[in-house]
């Protein structure tokens, strides 16, 4: 069994940032990622543009140069790929972590990490597993039909089709505008009475004007009630409305895998946020030498942390592990 000073779970931007810090500190480490490199970003919509400027997505002091101030998904994939390859980060891809057990055999704390492919031992573990793996379901009949997706990729596929987009935040607005511009007939189903106020400042007036002029139909204060192969029922304030429908793009958000944290013994707050327990100065959880980094730290509050304000976790954790003050970057 391979032994490391540090095992990092999750090869997203923050897991990579932790790897870079571990490398600088001279620790033996490995990053274990269940999918491809920066798997969540890879699964974002093909044409998405980040709301952050590229300098705020940088990790390990490596400059991120993009064509415009706000980079696209493909520029971000290129950036993190080049960081991982150029800095020779130790990463094992397509290897998910399933279980962590504490070994009581020795005085030192040693954890055994079981993955889909192997087993490792480590003194320290960082969990940076993000929030993009589990979509919020609508829990309505027909949600399991193949025409329903919770991950929107790109618009061409939907040309000349009747598309329902569920939700009113960034992903829903992007999907609605893009598919409409590629010739889909788009209906939005929105639980609230307006477009979300976190929607990117350049997209919000665009969608509001398309709705106002009637190019995109929107049902506010409404929810999907039922989905059938060629129709969809929408529960509106005026009652059920049934429309023809070919595809449903349900942009209803995602939640972190908090069961994984519970299973290994990390405690969560008793309220609806389910915030994991950790020390704000060191990111260490209630389990000794197990740390949390990145968006997972927010529990169900997945909008409080993102790349730009959680890069700092890498520095804090490595400072705790090595006992040395790290003066990192501009975070
Ligand atoms: C459409 C969209 C736009 C966004 N725009 C911005 C922006 O402009 N600026 C910004 O700062 N943030 C933005 N964010 C948020 C940002 O992408 C996330 O906050 C960021 O990805 C968090 O990084 P992370 O490393 O914590 O998690 P992730 O990037 O989600 O990485 C976690 C990784 O862990 C892996 N993993 C999960 N479970 C396991 C396991 N058991 N074993 C092994 N690996 C596992 C996952 O496959 C994943 O690769 C955006 C998010 C979305 C959805």
CSV table of C-alpha atoms in Angstrom, one decimal, residues 2-330:
chain,number,residue,atom,x,y,z
A,2,UNK,CA,1.4,3.4,-0.9
A,3,UNK,CA,1.9,5.9,2.0
A,4,UNK,CA,1.7,9.7,1.6
A,5,UNK,CA,2.1,12.6,4.0
A,6,UNK,CA,-1.1,14.0,2.4
A,7,UNK,CA,-3.9,12.7,0.3
A,8,UNK,CA,-6.1,15.3,-1.5
A,9,UNK,CA,-9.6,14.1,-2.5
A,10,UNK,CA,-10.9,16.0,-5.5
A,11,UNK,CA,-9.0,17.3,-8.5
A,12,UNK,CA,-10.9,20.6,-8.9
A,13,UNK,CA,-9.3,24.0,-8.8
A,14,UNK,CA,-9.0,24.0,-5.0
A,15,UNK,CA,-7.7,20.4,-4.9
A,16,UNK,CA,-5.0,21.4,-7.4
A,17,UNK,CA,-4.2,24.5,-5.3
A,18,UNK,CA,-3.7,22.3,-2.3
A,19,UNK,CA,-1.4,20.0,-4.4
A,20,UNK,CA,0.7,23.0,-5.5
A,21,UNK,CA,1.1,24.1,-1.8
A,22,UNK,CA,2.0,20.5,-0.8
A,23,UNK,CA,4.6,20.4,-3.6
A,24,UNK,CA,6.2,23.7,-2.4
A,25,UNK,CA,6.2,22.4,1.2
A,26,UNK,CA,8.1,19.3,0.0
A,27,UNK,CA,5.4,16.8,1.2
A,28,UNK,CA,4.7,13.5,-0.5
A,29,UNK,CA,1.1,13.8,-1.7
A,30,UNK,CA,-1.3,12.6,-4.3
A,31,UNK,CA,-4.6,14.1,-5.6
A,32,UNK,CA,-7.3,11.5,-6.2
A,33,UNK,CA,-10.0,12.5,-8.6
A,34,UNK,CA,-13.0,10.4,-9.5
A,35,UNK,CA,-13.4,11.9,-13.0
A,36,UNK,CA,-11.3,13.8,-15.4
A,37,UNK,CA,-9.0,16.7,-14.4
A,38,UNK,CA,-11.2,19.6,-13.0
A,39,UNK,CA,-14.2,17.3,-13.6
A,40,UNK,CA,-16.8,19.9,-12.5
A,41,UNK,CA,-15.6,22.5,-14.9
A,42,UNK,CA,-15.4,20.0,-17.7
A,43,UNK,CA,-19.1,19.3,-17.1
A,44,UNK,CA,-20.1,23.0,-17.1
A,45,UNK,CA,-22.0,24.3,-20.2
A,46,UNK,CA,-19.6,24.4,-23.2
A,47,UNK,CA,-20.1,28.1,-23.9
A,48,UNK,CA,-20.1,29.4,-20.3
A,49,UNK,CA,-18.2,32.5,-19.2
A,50,UNK,CA,-17.0,32.8,-15.7
A,51,UNK,CA,-18.2,35.8,-13.7
A,52,UNK,CA,-14.7,36.1,-12.1
A,53,UNK,CA,-11.9,37.8,-13.9
A,54,UNK,CA,-9.1,35.3,-14.8
A,55,UNK,CA,-6.6,36.7,-12.2
A,56,UNK,CA,-9.1,35.7,-9.5
A,57,UNK,CA,-9.2,32.1,-10.7
A,58,UNK,CA,-5.4,31.7,-10.6
A,59,UNK,CA,-3.8,29.1,-8.3
A,60,UNK,CA,-0.3,28.7,-7.0
A,61,UNK,CA,0.8,32.1,-8.4
A,62,UNK,CA,0.6,30.9,-12.0
A,63,UNK,CA,-0.7,33.7,-14.3
A,64,UNK,CA,-4.0,33.0,-16.1
A,65,UNK,CA,-4.1,35.0,-19.3
A,66,UNK,CA,-7.5,35.0,-21.1
A,67,UNK,CA,-8.7,36.8,-24.3
A,68,UNK,CA,-11.2,38.8,-22.3
A,69,UNK,CA,-11.3,39.9,-18.7
A,70,UNK,CA,-13.7,37.1,-17.9
A,71,UNK,CA,-12.5,33.7,-19.1
A,72,UNK,CA,-14.5,31.0,-20.8
A,73,UNK,CA,-14.8,27.4,-19.7
A,74,UNK,CA,-12.4,26.3,-22.4
A,75,UNK,CA,-9.8,28.8,-21.3
A,76,UNK,CA,-10.2,27.7,-17.7
A,77,UNK,CA,-9.8,24.0,-18.8
A,78,UNK,CA,-6.6,25.0,-20.7
A,79,UNK,CA,-5.3,27.0,-17.7
A,80,UNK,CA,-5.8,24.2,-15.0
A,81,UNK,CA,-4.6,21.6,-17.4
A,82,UNK,CA,-1.4,23.5,-18.1
A,83,UNK,CA,-0.9,24.1,-14.4
A,84,UNK,CA,-1.3,20.4,-13.6
A,85,UNK,CA,1.0,19.3,-16.4
A,86,UNK,CA,3.7,22.0,-16.2
A,87,UNK,CA,3.9,21.8,-12.4
A,88,UNK,CA,4.0,17.9,-12.6
A,89,UNK,CA,1.3,17.6,-10.0
A,90,UNK,CA,0.8,14.0,-8.7
A,91,UNK,CA,-2.8,13.2,-9.7
A,92,UNK,CA,-4.6,9.9,-10.2
A,93,UNK,CA,-7.7,10.4,-12.4
A,94,UNK,CA,-10.9,8.3,-12.6
A,95,UNK,CA,-10.3,7.0,-9.1
A,96,UNK,CA,-13.0,7.9,-6.7
A,97,UNK,CA,-12.5,7.8,-2.9
A,98,UNK,CA,-15.1,5.6,-1.2
A,99,UNK,CA,-14.1,5.2,2.4
A,100,UNK,CA,-11.7,6.6,4.9
A,101,UNK,CA,-10.7,4.7,8.1
A,102,UNK,CA,-8.5,5.7,11.0
A,103,UNK,CA,-5.9,3.1,11.9
A,104,UNK,CA,-5.4,2.7,15.7
A,105,UNK,CA,-2.3,0.6,15.4
A,106,UNK,CA,0.2,3.3,15.8
A,107,UNK,CA,0.6,6.4,18.0
A,108,UNK,CA,0.8,8.6,14.9
A,109,UNK,CA,-2.5,9.3,13.2
A,110,UNK,CA,-2.7,7.2,10.0
A,111,UNK,CA,-5.7,7.1,7.7
A,112,UNK,CA,-6.5,4.4,5.2
A,113,UNK,CA,-8.2,5.7,2.0
A,114,UNK,CA,-10.1,3.2,-0.1
A,115,UNK,CA,-10.8,4.1,-3.7
A,116,UNK,CA,-12.5,2.5,-6.6
A,117,UNK,CA,-9.1,1.1,-7.7
A,118,UNK,CA,-6.7,0.9,-4.7
A,119,UNK,CA,-5.9,1.7,-1.1
A,120,UNK,CA,-3.5,4.4,0.3
A,121,UNK,CA,-2.3,5.5,3.7
A,122,UNK,CA,-1.8,9.1,4.7
A,123,UNK,CA,-1.2,11.1,7.8
A,124,UNK,CA,-3.2,14.1,6.5
A,125,UNK,CA,-6.3,14.3,4.2
A,126,UNK,CA,-7.8,17.2,2.5
A,127,UNK,CA,-11.4,16.8,1.2
A,128,UNK,CA,-12.1,19.2,-1.7
A,129,UNK,CA,-15.0,17.4,-3.3
A,130,UNK,CA,-17.0,20.4,-4.5
A,131,UNK,CA,-20.8,20.5,-5.0
A,132,UNK,CA,-21.5,19.6,-8.6
A,133,UNK,CA,-22.2,15.8,-8.4
A,134,UNK,CA,-25.7,15.6,-7.1
A,135,UNK,CA,-28.4,17.7,-8.8
A,136,UNK,CA,-31.5,18.8,-6.9
A,137,UNK,CA,-34.4,16.8,-8.3
A,138,UNK,CA,-37.8,18.2,-9.0
A,139,UNK,CA,-39.3,14.9,-7.8
A,140,UNK,CA,-42.1,14.9,-10.4
A,141,UNK,CA,-43.4,12.1,-12.5
A,142,UNK,CA,-41.4,11.7,-15.7
A,143,UNK,CA,-38.2,13.3,-14.4
A,144,UNK,CA,-36.4,10.1,-15.2
A,145,UNK,CA,-37.3,10.3,-18.9
A,146,UNK,CA,-34.3,10.5,-21.2
A,147,UNK,CA,-35.5,13.9,-22.5
A,148,UNK,CA,-34.8,15.5,-19.1
A,149,UNK,CA,-31.3,16.6,-18.2
A,150,UNK,CA,-29.8,18.3,-15.2
A,151,UNK,CA,-26.6,19.1,-17.0
A,152,UNK,CA,-26.8,21.4,-20.0
A,153,UNK,CA,-24.0,21.1,-22.5
A,154,UNK,CA,-24.6,23.2,-25.6
A,155,UNK,CA,-27.4,24.6,-27.7
A,156,UNK,CA,-27.3,23.1,-31.2
A,157,UNK,CA,-28.9,19.9,-30.2
A,158,UNK,CA,-32.1,21.8,-29.3
A,159,UNK,CA,-32.6,23.6,-32.6
A,160,UNK,CA,-36.3,23.5,-33.7
A,161,UNK,CA,-37.4,21.7,-30.6
A,162,UNK,CA,-39.8,22.7,-27.8
A,163,UNK,CA,-37.6,23.2,-24.8
A,164,UNK,CA,-38.6,23.9,-21.2
A,165,UNK,CA,-35.9,25.4,-19.0
A,166,UNK,CA,-36.5,25.1,-15.3
A,167,UNK,CA,-34.9,27.7,-13.0
A,168,UNK,CA,-34.0,31.4,-13.1
A,169,UNK,CA,-30.3,31.6,-12.1
A,170,UNK,CA,-27.2,31.8,-14.2
A,171,UNK,CA,-27.2,28.3,-15.7
A,172,UNK,CA,-31.0,28.5,-16.5
A,173,UNK,CA,-30.6,31.9,-18.1
A,174,UNK,CA,-27.6,30.8,-20.2
A,175,UNK,CA,-29.4,27.7,-21.4
A,176,UNK,CA,-32.6,29.6,-22.2
A,177,UNK,CA,-30.8,32.4,-24.2
A,178,UNK,CA,-28.5,30.0,-26.0
A,179,UNK,CA,-31.1,27.5,-27.1
A,180,UNK,CA,-33.5,30.2,-28.1
A,181,UNK,CA,-30.7,31.8,-30.2
A,182,UNK,CA,-30.1,28.5,-32.0
A,183,UNK,CA,-33.8,28.2,-33.0
A,184,UNK,CA,-35.5,26.4,-30.1
A,185,UNK,CA,-38.9,27.4,-28.9
A,186,UNK,CA,-38.2,28.1,-25.2
A,187,UNK,CA,-40.4,28.2,-22.1
A,188,UNK,CA,-39.0,29.0,-18.7
A,189,UNK,CA,-40.6,27.6,-15.5
A,190,UNK,CA,-39.6,29.8,-12.6
A,191,UNK,CA,-40.5,29.2,-8.9
A,192,UNK,CA,-40.0,32.8,-7.9
A,193,UNK,CA,-41.6,36.0,-9.3
A,194,UNK,CA,-38.5,37.2,-11.1
A,195,UNK,CA,-35.2,36.3,-12.7
A,196,UNK,CA,-32.6,35.6,-10.0
A,197,UNK,CA,-30.6,38.5,-8.7
A,198,UNK,CA,-27.3,36.7,-8.9
A,199,UNK,CA,-27.6,36.4,-12.7
A,200,UNK,CA,-24.6,37.9,-14.5
A,201,UNK,CA,-25.1,41.6,-15.1
A,202,UNK,CA,-24.8,41.3,-18.9
A,203,UNK,CA,-27.3,38.4,-19.1
A,204,UNK,CA,-30.0,39.7,-16.8
A,205,UNK,CA,-31.3,42.5,-19.1
A,206,UNK,CA,-31.0,40.2,-22.1
A,207,UNK,CA,-33.3,37.5,-20.6
A,208,UNK,CA,-35.7,40.0,-19.1
A,209,UNK,CA,-36.1,41.8,-22.5
A,210,UNK,CA,-36.6,38.5,-24.3
A,211,UNK,CA,-39.3,37.6,-21.9
A,212,UNK,CA,-40.9,41.0,-22.1
A,213,UNK,CA,-41.0,40.9,-25.9
A,214,UNK,CA,-42.5,37.4,-25.8
A,215,UNK,CA,-39.6,35.7,-27.6
A,216,UNK,CA,-39.1,33.4,-24.6
A,217,UNK,CA,-42.2,32.5,-22.7
A,218,UNK,CA,-41.9,32.5,-18.9
A,219,UNK,CA,-44.2,31.1,-16.2
A,220,UNK,CA,-43.3,32.8,-12.9
A,221,UNK,CA,-44.4,31.5,-9.5
A,222,UNK,CA,-44.7,28.1,-11.2
A,223,UNK,CA,-43.3,24.6,-11.0
A,224,UNK,CA,-43.2,21.6,-13.2
A,225,UNK,CA,-45.9,19.2,-12.2
A,226,UNK,CA,-45.5,16.3,-14.5
A,227,UNK,CA,-43.4,15.3,-17.6
A,228,UNK,CA,-44.6,13.0,-20.4
A,229,UNK,CA,-42.7,12.0,-23.6
A,230,UNK,CA,-44.4,14.8,-25.7
A,231,UNK,CA,-45.9,17.1,-23.1
A,232,UNK,CA,-45.3,18.8,-19.8
A,233,UNK,CA,-47.7,20.0,-17.1
A,234,UNK,CA,-46.8,23.3,-15.4
A,235,UNK,CA,-48.4,24.3,-12.1
A,236,UNK,CA,-49.1,28.0,-12.5
A,237,UNK,CA,-51.0,30.4,-10.2
A,238,UNK,CA,-53.9,30.1,-12.7
A,239,UNK,CA,-53.8,26.3,-12.5
A,240,UNK,CA,-52.2,23.5,-14.6
A,241,UNK,CA,-51.0,24.5,-18.1
A,242,UNK,CA,-50.1,21.7,-20.5
A,243,UNK,CA,-47.7,22.5,-23.4
A,244,UNK,CA,-46.0,20.4,-26.1
A,245,UNK,CA,-42.5,19.6,-25.1
A,246,UNK,CA,-39.5,17.7,-26.6
A,247,UNK,CA,-36.8,18.4,-23.9
A,248,UNK,CA,-36.5,19.6,-20.4
A,249,UNK,CA,-33.3,21.3,-19.1
A,250,UNK,CA,-33.7,21.4,-15.4
A,251,UNK,CA,-31.2,23.9,-14.0
A,252,UNK,CA,-32.4,23.4,-10.4
A,253,UNK,CA,-29.0,23.5,-8.8
A,254,UNK,CA,-26.6,21.0,-7.2
A,255,UNK,CA,-25.8,19.8,-3.7
A,256,UNK,CA,-22.5,18.6,-2.2
A,257,UNK,CA,-22.2,14.9,-1.2
A,258,UNK,CA,-22.5,15.5,2.6
A,259,UNK,CA,-23.3,11.8,3.2
A,260,UNK,CA,-19.7,11.1,2.4
A,261,UNK,CA,-18.6,13.5,5.1
A,262,UNK,CA,-21.1,12.1,7.6
A,263,UNK,CA,-20.1,8.5,6.8
A,264,UNK,CA,-16.5,9.2,7.8
A,265,UNK,CA,-17.5,11.0,11.0
A,266,UNK,CA,-17.4,14.7,10.1
A,267,UNK,CA,-20.2,16.4,12.0
A,268,UNK,CA,-22.6,18.8,10.3
A,269,UNK,CA,-24.6,21.7,11.8
A,270,UNK,CA,-28.2,20.9,12.9
A,271,UNK,CA,-29.9,23.5,10.7
A,272,UNK,CA,-30.8,23.3,7.0
A,273,UNK,CA,-27.3,24.5,5.9
A,274,UNK,CA,-25.7,21.3,7.3
A,275,UNK,CA,-22.4,23.2,7.5
A,276,UNK,CA,-19.5,20.8,8.2
A,277,UNK,CA,-17.5,21.3,11.4
A,278,UNK,CA,-14.1,22.9,10.8
A,279,UNK,CA,-11.7,25.4,12.3
A,280,UNK,CA,-11.8,28.6,10.3
A,281,UNK,CA,-8.1,29.3,10.9
A,282,UNK,CA,-6.8,25.9,9.8
A,283,UNK,CA,-9.7,24.2,7.9
A,284,UNK,CA,-9.3,21.2,10.2
A,285,UNK,CA,-12.5,19.2,10.9
A,286,UNK,CA,-13.5,17.5,14.1
A,287,UNK,CA,-11.4,14.6,12.8
A,288,UNK,CA,-7.7,15.2,13.5
A,289,UNK,CA,-5.6,15.8,10.4
A,290,UNK,CA,-8.7,15.8,8.1
A,291,UNK,CA,-9.2,19.2,6.4
A,292,UNK,CA,-11.9,20.7,4.2
A,293,UNK,CA,-11.2,23.0,1.3
A,294,UNK,CA,-13.2,24.7,-1.4
A,295,UNK,CA,-16.9,24.9,-1.9
A,296,UNK,CA,-17.7,21.8,0.2
A,297,UNK,CA,-17.0,23.9,3.3
A,298,UNK,CA,-20.3,25.8,2.8
A,299,UNK,CA,-22.5,22.7,3.2
A,300,UNK,CA,-25.8,23.3,1.5
A,301,UNK,CA,-24.9,27.0,1.2
A,302,UNK,CA,-23.1,26.4,-2.1
A,303,UNK,CA,-23.1,30.1,-3.2
A,304,UNK,CA,-21.0,31.4,-0.3
A,305,UNK,CA,-17.7,29.9,-1.5
A,306,UNK,CA,-16.3,29.7,-5.0
A,307,UNK,CA,-12.8,29.5,-6.6
A,308,UNK,CA,-11.8,33.1,-6.0
A,309,UNK,CA,-12.6,33.2,-2.2
A,310,UNK,CA,-11.6,29.6,-1.3
A,311,UNK,CA,-8.1,29.4,-3.0
A,312,UNK,CA,-6.9,30.6,0.4
A,313,UNK,CA,-7.9,27.3,2.0
A,314,UNK,CA,-4.8,25.6,0.5
A,315,UNK,CA,-2.5,28.1,2.2
A,316,UNK,CA,-4.2,27.8,5.5
A,317,UNK,CA,-4.1,24.0,5.5
A,318,UNK,CA,-0.5,23.7,4.5
A,319,UNK,CA,0.4,26.3,7.1
A,320,UNK,CA,-1.2,24.1,9.7
A,321,UNK,CA,0.4,20.8,8.4
A,322,UNK,CA,3.9,22.2,8.1
A,323,UNK,CA,3.7,24.6,11.1
A,324,UNK,CA,5.3,27.3,8.8
A,325,UNK,CA,3.8,30.6,7.8
A,326,UNK,CA,3.2,30.6,4.0
A,327,UNK,CA,3.1,34.0,2.3
A,328,UNK,CA,1.1,33.2,-0.7
A,329,UNK,CA,0.1,35.2,-3.6
A,330,UNK,CA,-2.5,37.8,-3.8
